[in-house]
């Protein structure tokens, strides 16, 4: 049924929540503000290096079906990334915290894992003990992404945080 001439419009699926966190990690590591990602979506070239390779087709279909603004408008931009100033402030806070407590971090990583690689869950516990209230839980999650966690949310090797990558964030 329905009115004469009415059409059902197919809407491509939006990338899964996991993809959003994975893209957030890529944007944080590359220091690309969220508005920069929108610009990359508009230009149809640079965005591909920010999304997981195994999900690029989903993003491409959504981009084709919705356009850059339509796709961007449906994404949870506050979860996807940060505007330029807050991004710079986050990176500076995280780098300063790592710099200040580098010895404590090193000792905690060594205690948790001889290879100085920990899962993201272990990383959050280490940071809670080392940083206390200096960084929020959300900032610690971003710090894990900055230090190389994939953002996939599991405990596989790709979701590990390495001490060397963490210490490389220092100013």
Coordinates of N, CA and C in Angstrom, one line a residue:
X1 N 0.8 -1.2 0.0 CA 0.0 0.0 0.0 C 0.8 1.2 0.0
X2 N 0.2 2.3 0.3 CA 0.8 3.6 0.3 C 0.4 4.5 -0.8
X3 N 0.7 5.8 -0.7 CA 0.3 6.7 -1.8 C 0.9 6.4 -3.1
X4 N 0.2 6.7 -4.2 CA 0.7 6.5 -5.5 C 2.0 7.3 -5.7
X5 N 2.9 6.6 -6.3 CA 4.2 7.3 -6.5 C 5.2 7.3 -5.4
X6 N 4.8 6.8 -4.2 CA 5.7 6.7 -3.1 C 6.7 5.7 -3.3
X7 N 8.0 5.9 -3.0 CA 9.0 5.0 -3.2 C 9.7 4.7 -1.9
X8 N 10.2 3.5 -1.7 CA 11.0 3.2 -0.6 C 12.4 3.5 -1.0
X9 N 13.1 4.2 -0.2 CA 14.5 4.5 -0.5 C 15.4 3.6 0.3
X10 N 16.3 3.0 -0.4 CA 17.3 2.2 0.2 C 18.4 3.1 0.8
X11 N 18.7 2.9 2.0 CA 19.7 3.6 2.7 C 20.8 2.7 3.0
X12 N 22.0 3.0 2.6 CA 23.1 2.1 2.9 C 23.4 2.0 4.4
X13 N 23.9 0.9 4.9 CA 24.1 0.8 6.3 C 25.3 1.7 6.7
X14 N 25.1 2.3 7.9 CA 26.2 3.1 8.4 C 27.3 2.1 9.0
X15 N 28.5 2.6 9.0 CA 29.6 1.8 9.6 C 29.2 1.4 11.1
X16 N 29.6 0.2 11.5 CA 29.3 -0.2 12.8 C 30.0 0.6 13.9
X17 N 29.6 0.6 15.1 CA 30.2 1.3 16.2 C 31.7 1.0 16.3
X18 N 32.0 -0.2 16.1 CA 33.5 -0.6 16.2 C 34.3 0.2 15.2
X19 N 33.7 0.4 14.0 CA 34.4 1.1 13.0 C 34.7 2.6 13.4
X20 N 33.7 3.1 14.1 CA 33.8 4.5 14.6 C 35.0 4.6 15.5
X21 N 35.2 3.7 16.4 CA 36.3 3.8 17.4 C 37.6 3.5 16.7
X22 N 37.6 2.6 15.7 CA 38.8 2.4 14.9 C 39.2 3.6 14.1
X23 N 38.2 4.3 13.6 CA 38.5 5.5 12.8 C 39.0 6.6 13.8
X24 N 38.4 6.7 15.0 CA 38.9 7.6 16.0 C 40.3 7.4 16.3
X25 N 40.7 6.2 16.4 CA 42.1 5.9 16.7 C 43.0 6.4 15.6
X26 N 42.6 6.1 14.3 CA 43.4 6.5 13.2 C 43.5 8.1 13.1
X27 N 42.4 8.7 13.4 CA 42.4 10.2 13.4 C 43.3 10.8 14.5
X28 N 43.2 10.2 15.7 CA 44.0 10.6 16.8 C 45.5 10.4 16.5
X29 N 45.8 9.2 16.0 CA 47.3 9.0 15.8 C 47.8 9.9 14.7
X30 N 47.0 10.2 13.7 CA 47.4 11.1 12.6 C 47.2 12.6 13.0
X31 N 46.6 12.9 14.2 CA 46.3 14.2 14.6 C 45.4 15.0 13.7
X32 N 44.5 14.3 13.1 CA 43.5 14.9 12.2 C 42.3 15.2 12.9
X33 N 41.9 16.5 13.0 CA 40.6 16.9 13.6 C 39.4 16.4 12.9
X34 N 38.3 16.2 13.6 CA 37.1 15.7 13.0 C 36.7 16.4 11.8
X35 N 36.8 17.8 11.8 CA 36.4 18.5 10.6 C 37.4 18.2 9.4
X36 N 38.6 17.8 9.7 CA 39.5 17.4 8.7 C 39.0 16.1 8.0
X37 N 38.5 15.2 8.8 CA 37.9 14.0 8.3 C 36.7 14.3 7.4
X38 N 35.9 15.2 7.7 CA 34.8 15.6 6.9 C 35.3 16.1 5.5
X39 N 36.3 16.9 5.6 CA 36.9 17.4 4.3 C 37.5 16.2 3.5
X40 N 38.1 15.2 4.2 CA 38.6 14.0 3.5 C 37.4 13.3 2.9
X41 N 36.3 13.2 3.5 CA 35.1 12.5 3.0 C 34.7 13.2 1.7
X42 N 34.7 14.5 1.8 CA 34.3 15.3 0.6 C 35.2 15.1 -0.6
X43 N 36.5 15.0 -0.4 CA 37.4 14.9 -1.5 C 37.5 13.5 -2.0
X44 N 36.9 12.5 -1.3 CA 36.9 11.1 -1.8 C 38.2 10.5 -2.0
X45 N 39.2 10.9 -1.3 CA 40.5 10.2 -1.5 C 41.2 9.9 -0.2
X46 N 41.5 10.9 0.7 CA 42.2 10.7 1.9 C 41.5 9.8 2.9
X47 N 40.2 9.8 3.0 CA 39.5 9.1 4.0 C 39.8 7.6 4.0
X48 N 40.2 7.0 2.9 CA 40.4 5.6 2.9 C 41.6 5.1 3.8
X49 N 42.5 6.0 4.0 CA 43.6 5.6 4.9 C 43.2 5.7 6.4
X50 N 42.1 6.2 6.7 CA 41.6 6.4 8.1 C 40.7 5.2 8.5
X51 N 40.1 4.6 7.6 CA 39.1 3.5 7.9 C 39.8 2.2 7.8
X52 N 39.4 1.2 8.6 CA 40.0 -0.1 8.6 C 39.8 -0.7 7.1
X53 N 40.9 -1.3 6.6 CA 40.8 -1.8 5.3 C 39.7 -2.8 5.0
X54 N 39.4 -3.6 6.1 CA 38.4 -4.6 5.9 C 37.0 -4.0 6.0
X55 N 36.8 -2.7 6.3 CA 35.6 -2.1 6.3 C 35.4 -0.9 5.3
X56 N 36.4 -0.8 4.5 CA 36.4 0.3 3.5 C 35.2 0.2 2.6
X57 N 34.8 -1.0 2.2 CA 33.6 -1.1 1.3 C 32.3 -0.6 1.9
X58 N 32.2 -0.8 3.2 CA 31.0 -0.3 3.9 C 31.0 1.2 3.9
X59 N 32.1 1.8 4.2 CA 32.2 3.2 4.2 C 32.0 3.8 2.8
X60 N 32.6 3.1 1.8 CA 32.4 3.6 0.4 C 30.9 3.5 0.0
X61 N 30.2 2.5 0.4 CA 28.8 2.3 0.0 C 28.0 3.4 0.7
X62 N 28.3 3.6 2.0 CA 27.5 4.7 2.7 C 27.8 6.0 2.2
X63 N 29.1 6.3 1.8 CA 29.4 7.6 1.3 C 28.8 7.8 -0.1
X64 N 28.7 6.7 -0.9 CA 28.1 6.8 -2.2 C 26.6 7.1 -2.1
X65 N 25.9 6.4 -1.1 CA 24.5 6.5 -0.9 C 24.1 7.8 -0.2
X66 N 24.9 8.3 0.7 CA 24.5 9.4 1.5 C 25.2 10.7 1.2
X67 N 26.3 10.6 0.5 CA 27.1 11.8 0.3 C 27.9 12.1 1.5
X68 N 28.9 12.9 1.4 CA 29.8 13.2 2.5 C 29.1 13.8 3.7
X69 N 28.2 14.9 3.5 CA 27.5 15.5 4.6 C 26.5 14.6 5.2
X70 N 25.8 13.8 4.4 CA 24.8 12.9 4.9 C 25.4 11.8 5.8
X71 N 26.6 11.2 5.3 CA 27.3 10.2 6.1 C 27.8 10.9 7.4
X72 N 28.4 12.0 7.3 CA 29.0 12.7 8.4 C 28.0 13.0 9.4
X73 N 26.8 13.5 8.9 CA 25.7 13.9 9.8 C 25.1 12.7 10.6
X74 N 25.2 11.5 10.1 CA 24.7 10.4 10.8 C 25.7 9.7 11.7
X75 N 27.0 10.1 11.6 CA 28.0 9.5 12.4 C 28.0 10.3 13.8
X76 N 28.3 9.6 14.8 CA 28.4 10.3 16.1 C 29.7 11.0 16.2
X77 N 29.7 12.3 15.7 CA 30.9 13.0 15.6 C 31.7 13.2 16.9
X78 N 31.0 13.3 18.0 CA 31.6 13.4 19.3 C 32.4 12.1 19.6
X79 N 32.0 11.0 19.0 CA 32.7 9.7 19.3 C 33.8 9.5 18.2
X80 N 33.6 10.1 17.0 CA 34.4 9.9 15.9 C 35.8 10.6 16.0
X81 N 35.7 11.8 16.5 CA 37.0 12.6 16.7 C 36.7 13.9 17.4
X82 N 37.8 14.7 17.4 CA 37.7 16.0 18.1 C 38.0 17.1 17.2
X83 N 37.4 18.3 17.4 CA 37.8 19.5 16.7 C 39.3 19.8 17.0
X84 N 39.9 20.6 16.1 CA 41.3 20.9 16.2 C 41.8 21.3 17.6
X85 N 41.2 22.3 18.2 CA 41.7 22.8 19.5 C 41.6 21.7 20.6
X86 N 40.4 21.1 20.8 CA 40.4 20.0 21.8 C 41.3 18.8 21.5
X87 N 41.5 18.6 20.2 CA 42.5 17.5 19.8 C 43.9 17.8 20.3
X88 N 44.3 19.1 20.0 CA 45.6 19.5 20.4 C 45.8 19.5 21.9
X89 N 44.7 19.9 22.6 CA 44.8 19.9 24.1 C 44.8 18.5 24.6
X90 N 44.1 17.6 24.1 CA 44.1 16.2 24.5 C 45.5 15.6 24.3
X91 N 46.0 15.8 23.2 CA 47.4 15.2 22.9 C 48.4 15.8 23.8
X92 N 48.3 17.1 24.1 CA 49.2 17.8 25.0 C 49.1 17.2 26.5
X93 N 47.8 17.0 26.9 CA 47.6 16.5 28.3 C 48.1 15.1 28.4
X94 N 47.8 14.3 27.4 CA 48.3 12.9 27.4 C 49.8 12.8 27.4
X95 N 50.5 13.6 26.5 CA 51.9 13.6 26.4 C 52.5 14.1 27.7
X96 N 52.0 15.1 28.4 CA 52.5 15.6 29.6 C 52.4 14.5 30.7
X97 N 51.2 13.9 30.8 CA 51.0 12.8 31.8 C 52.0 11.7 31.6
X98 N 52.2 11.3 30.3 CA 53.2 10.2 30.1 C 54.6 10.7 30.4
X99 N 54.9 11.9 30.1 CA 56.3 12.4 30.4 C 56.5 12.4 31.9
X100 N 55.5 12.9 32.7 CA 55.6 13.1 34.1 C 55.8 11.7 34.8
X101 N 55.0 10.7 34.3 CA 55.0 9.4 35.0 C 55.6 8.3 34.2
X102 N 56.6 8.6 33.3 CA 57.2 7.6 32.4 C 57.8 6.5 33.2
X103 N 58.5 6.8 34.3 CA 59.1 5.7 35.1 C 58.1 4.8 35.8
X104 N 57.0 5.4 36.3 CA 56.0 4.5 36.9 C 55.3 3.7 35.8
X105 N 55.1 4.3 34.6 CA 54.5 3.5 33.5 C 55.4 2.3 33.1
X106 N 56.6 2.6 33.0 CA 57.6 1.6 32.6 C 57.6 0.4 33.7
X107 N 57.6 0.8 34.9 CA 57.6 -0.3 36.0 C 56.3 -1.1 35.9
X108 N 55.2 -0.4 35.7 CA 53.9 -1.1 35.7 C 53.8 -2.0 34.5
X109 N 54.2 -1.5 33.3 CA 54.2 -2.4 32.1 C 55.1 -3.6 32.3
X110 N 56.3 -3.4 32.9 CA 57.2 -4.5 33.1 C 56.7 -5.5 34.0
X111 N 56.0 -5.0 35.1 CA 55.4 -5.9 36.1 C 54.2 -6.7 35.4
X112 N 53.4 -6.1 34.6 CA 52.3 -6.7 34.0 C 52.7 -7.7 32.9
X113 N 53.7 -7.4 32.1 CA 54.1 -8.2 31.0 C 55.6 -8.1 30.7
X114 N 56.3 -9.2 30.7 CA 57.7 -9.1 30.4 C 58.0 -8.5 29.0
X115 N 57.1 -8.6 28.0 CA 57.2 -8.1 26.7 C 56.8 -6.6 26.6
X116 N 56.4 -6.1 27.7 CA 56.0 -4.6 27.8 C 54.9 -4.3 26.8
X117 N 54.0 -5.3 26.7 CA 52.8 -5.1 25.8 C 51.6 -5.6 26.7
X118 N 50.6 -4.8 26.8 CA 49.4 -5.1 27.6 C 48.1 -4.9 26.8
X119 N 47.1 -5.7 27.2 CA 45.8 -5.5 26.5 C 45.2 -4.1 26.9
X120 N 44.3 -3.7 26.1 CA 43.7 -2.4 26.4 C 43.0 -2.3 27.8
X121 N 42.5 -3.5 28.2 CA 41.9 -3.5 29.6 C 43.0 -3.4 30.6
X122 N 44.1 -4.1 30.5 CA 45.2 -4.0 31.4 C 45.7 -2.6 31.4
X123 N 45.8 -2.0 30.2 CA 46.3 -0.6 30.1 C 45.5 0.4 30.9
X124 N 44.2 0.2 30.8 CA 43.3 1.1 31.6 C 43.5 1.0 33.1
X125 N 43.7 -0.3 33.6 CA 44.0 -0.5 35.0 C 45.4 0.1 35.4
X126 N 46.4 0.0 34.5 CA 47.7 0.6 34.8 C 47.6 2.1 34.9
X127 N 46.9 2.7 33.9 CA 46.7 4.1 33.9 C 46.0 4.6 35.1
X128 N 45.0 3.9 35.5 CA 44.2 4.3 36.7 C 45.1 4.4 37.9
X129 N 46.0 3.4 38.0 CA 47.0 3.3 39.2 C 48.1 4.4 39.0
X130 N 48.5 4.6 37.8 CA 49.6 5.6 37.6 C 49.2 7.0 37.6
X131 N 48.1 7.3 36.8 CA 47.7 8.7 36.7 C 46.7 9.1 37.7
X132 N 46.0 8.2 38.4 CA 45.0 8.6 39.3 C 43.9 9.4 38.6
X133 N 43.6 10.6 39.0 CA 42.6 11.5 38.4 C 43.1 12.5 37.4
X134 N 44.4 12.4 37.1 CA 45.1 13.3 36.2 C 44.4 13.2 34.8
X135 N 44.0 12.0 34.4 CA 43.3 11.8 33.1 C 42.0 11.1 33.4
X136 N 41.0 11.5 32.7 CA 39.7 10.8 32.8 C 39.7 9.4 32.1
X137 N 38.7 8.6 32.4 CA 38.6 7.3 31.8 C 38.6 7.5 30.2
X138 N 37.8 8.5 29.8 CA 37.7 8.7 28.3 C 39.1 9.1 27.7
X139 N 39.8 9.9 28.5 CA 41.1 10.3 28.0 C 42.1 9.2 28.0
X140 N 42.0 8.3 29.0 CA 42.8 7.1 29.0 C 42.5 6.2 27.8
X141 N 41.2 6.1 27.4 CA 40.8 5.4 26.2 C 41.4 6.0 25.0
X142 N 41.4 7.3 24.9 CA 42.1 8.0 23.8 C 43.6 7.8 23.8
X143 N 44.2 7.8 25.0 CA 45.6 7.6 25.1 C 46.0 6.2 24.6
X144 N 45.1 5.2 24.8 CA 45.4 3.8 24.3 C 45.3 3.9 22.8
X145 N 44.4 4.6 22.2 CA 44.3 4.7 20.7 C 45.5 5.5 20.2
X146 N 45.9 6.6 20.9 CA 47.1 7.3 20.5 C 48.4 6.4 20.5
X147 N 48.4 5.5 21.4 CA 49.6 4.6 21.6 C 49.5 3.4 20.7
X148 N 48.5 3.3 19.8 CA 48.5 2.2 18.9 C 47.4 1.1 19.0
X149 N 46.6 1.2 20.0 CA 45.5 0.2 20.1 C 44.6 0.4 18.9
X150 N 44.1 -0.7 18.4 CA 43.3 -0.7 17.1 C 42.0 -0.1 17.3
X151 N 41.4 -0.2 18.5 CA 40.1 0.3 18.7 C 39.0 -0.7 18.5
X152 N 39.4 -1.9 18.2 CA 38.4 -3.0 17.8 C 37.7 -3.5 19.1
X153 N 38.3 -3.2 20.3 CA 37.6 -3.5 21.5 C 37.8 -4.9 22.1
X154 N 38.6 -5.7 21.4 CA 38.9 -7.0 21.9 C 40.2 -7.1 22.7
X155 N 40.6 -8.3 22.9 CA 41.9 -8.5 23.6 C 42.9 -9.2 22.7
X156 N 42.7 -9.2 21.4 CA 43.7 -9.8 20.5 C 44.9 -8.9 20.4
X157 N 46.0 -9.5 19.8 CA 47.3 -8.8 19.8 C 47.1 -7.4 19.2
X158 N 46.2 -7.2 18.2 CA 46.1 -5.9 17.6 C 45.5 -4.9 18.6
X159 N 44.9 -5.3 19.7 CA 44.4 -4.4 20.7 C 45.3 -4.2 21.8
X160 N 46.5 -4.5 21.6 CA 47.5 -4.3 22.7 C 48.1 -2.9 22.6
X161 N 48.6 -2.4 23.8 CA 49.3 -1.2 23.8 C 50.8 -1.5 24.3
X162 N 51.7 -1.0 23.5 CA 53.1 -1.3 23.8 C 53.7 -0.1 24.5
X163 N 54.6 -0.4 25.5 CA 55.2 0.7 26.3 C 56.0 1.6 25.4
X164 N 56.7 1.1 24.4 CA 57.5 1.9 23.5 C 56.6 3.0 22.8
X165 N 55.5 2.5 22.3 CA 54.6 3.4 21.6 C 54.0 4.5 22.5
X166 N 53.8 4.1 23.7 CA 53.3 5.0 24.7 C 54.3 6.1 25.1
X167 N 55.5 5.6 25.3 CA 56.6 6.6 25.6 C 57.0 7.5 24.5
X168 N 56.7 7.0 23.2 CA 57.0 7.9 22.1 C 56.1 9.1 22.0
X169 N 55.1 9.1 22.8 CA 54.2 10.3 22.8 C 54.7 11.5 23.6
X170 N 55.8 11.2 24.3 CA 56.3 12.3 25.1 C 56.8 13.5 24.3
X171 N 56.7 14.7 24.8 CA 57.1 15.8 24.0 C 58.6 15.9 23.8

